[in-house]
Amino acid sequence: MDANVITNTQITKQLNEWYQVMRAQHVLKARQLKKEIDTNLYQIEENPDSFIYYSLLDFRYNMLIVI
């Protein structure tokens, strides 16, 4: 097993943390978490539920950085 592979639980945990940071409007921390999450995007795309959640959070992120 590749050392860079993370579980769906870990992905969900990262996505939830990203969501909480965005709700608190911490733009710099949200940007940092997005970069970390995007490195595992190929794994997120494999799970439809995670990918839908990621897509919603990505939209919210884009709205946050525009404001």
Short mmCIF file of C-alpha atoms in Angstrom, two decimals:
data_model
loop_
_atom_site.label_atom_id
_atom_site.label_comp_id
_atom_site.label_asym_id
_atom_site.label_seq_id
_atom_site.Cartn_x
_atom_site.Cartn_y
_atom_site.Cartn_z
CA MET A 1 0.00 0.00 0.00
CA ASP A 2 1.30 3.43 -0.95
CA ALA A 3 2.24 5.66 1.98
CA ASN A 4 0.42 8.59 0.34
CA VAL A 5 -2.92 6.76 0.25
CA ILE A 6 -5.41 8.00 2.82
CA THR A 7 -8.70 6.47 3.89
CA ASN A 8 -12.17 7.81 3.16
CA THR A 9 -12.48 8.63 6.85
CA GLN A 10 -9.36 10.78 6.68
CA ILE A 11 -10.61 12.49 3.53
CA THR A 12 -13.95 13.24 5.20
CA LYS A 13 -12.12 14.57 8.25
CA GLN A 14 -10.05 16.91 6.07
CA LEU A 15 -13.14 18.10 4.20
CA ASN A 16 -14.96 18.77 7.48
CA GLU A 17 -11.99 20.73 8.80
CA TRP A 18 -11.89 22.75 5.57
CA TYR A 19 -15.60 23.50 5.95
CA GLN A 20 -15.17 24.69 9.55
CA VAL A 21 -12.27 26.94 8.57
CA MET A 22 -14.31 28.47 5.75
CA ARG A 23 -17.27 29.05 8.08
CA ALA A 24 -14.92 30.95 10.37
CA GLN A 25 -13.72 32.90 7.28
CA HIS A 26 -10.04 32.09 7.81
CA VAL A 27 -9.01 32.58 4.20
CA LEU A 28 -5.32 31.75 4.56
CA LYS A 29 -5.97 28.53 6.48
CA ALA A 30 -8.71 27.59 3.98
CA ARG A 31 -6.26 28.11 1.12
CA GLN A 32 -3.66 25.92 2.84
CA LEU A 33 -6.19 23.13 3.50
CA LYS A 34 -7.43 23.28 -0.09
CA LYS A 35 -3.89 22.70 -1.35
CA GLU A 36 -3.55 19.68 0.95
CA ILE A 37 -6.92 18.29 -0.10
CA ASP A 38 -6.26 18.85 -3.79
CA THR A 39 -3.19 16.61 -3.59
CA ASN A 40 -5.61 13.76 -2.82
CA LEU A 41 -8.23 14.79 -5.34
CA TYR A 42 -7.83 11.61 -7.37
CA GLN A 43 -8.93 9.62 -4.30
CA ILE A 44 -11.84 11.94 -3.64
CA GLU A 45 -13.07 11.47 -7.20
CA GLU A 46 -13.23 7.70 -6.64
CA ASN A 47 -15.89 8.10 -3.94
CA PRO A 48 -19.08 9.77 -5.28
CA ASP A 49 -20.21 11.02 -1.86
CA SER A 50 -16.83 12.56 -1.07
CA PHE A 51 -16.64 14.11 -4.52
CA ILE A 52 -20.08 15.74 -4.17
CA TYR A 53 -19.10 17.10 -0.75
CA TYR A 54 -15.78 18.35 -2.15
CA SER A 55 -17.60 20.06 -5.04
CA LEU A 56 -19.93 21.88 -2.67
CA LEU A 57 -17.05 22.96 -0.46
CA ASP A 58 -15.03 24.06 -3.49
CA PHE A 59 -17.93 26.29 -4.54
CA ARG A 60 -18.11 27.75 -1.04
CA TYR A 61 -14.33 28.28 -1.08
CA ASN A 62 -14.55 30.16 -4.38
CA MET A 63 -17.28 32.36 -2.92
CA LEU A 64 -15.13 33.01 0.16
CA ILE A 65 -12.08 34.15 -1.77
CA VAL A 66 -14.14 36.44 -4.04
CA ILE A 67 -15.61 38.37 -1.12
#
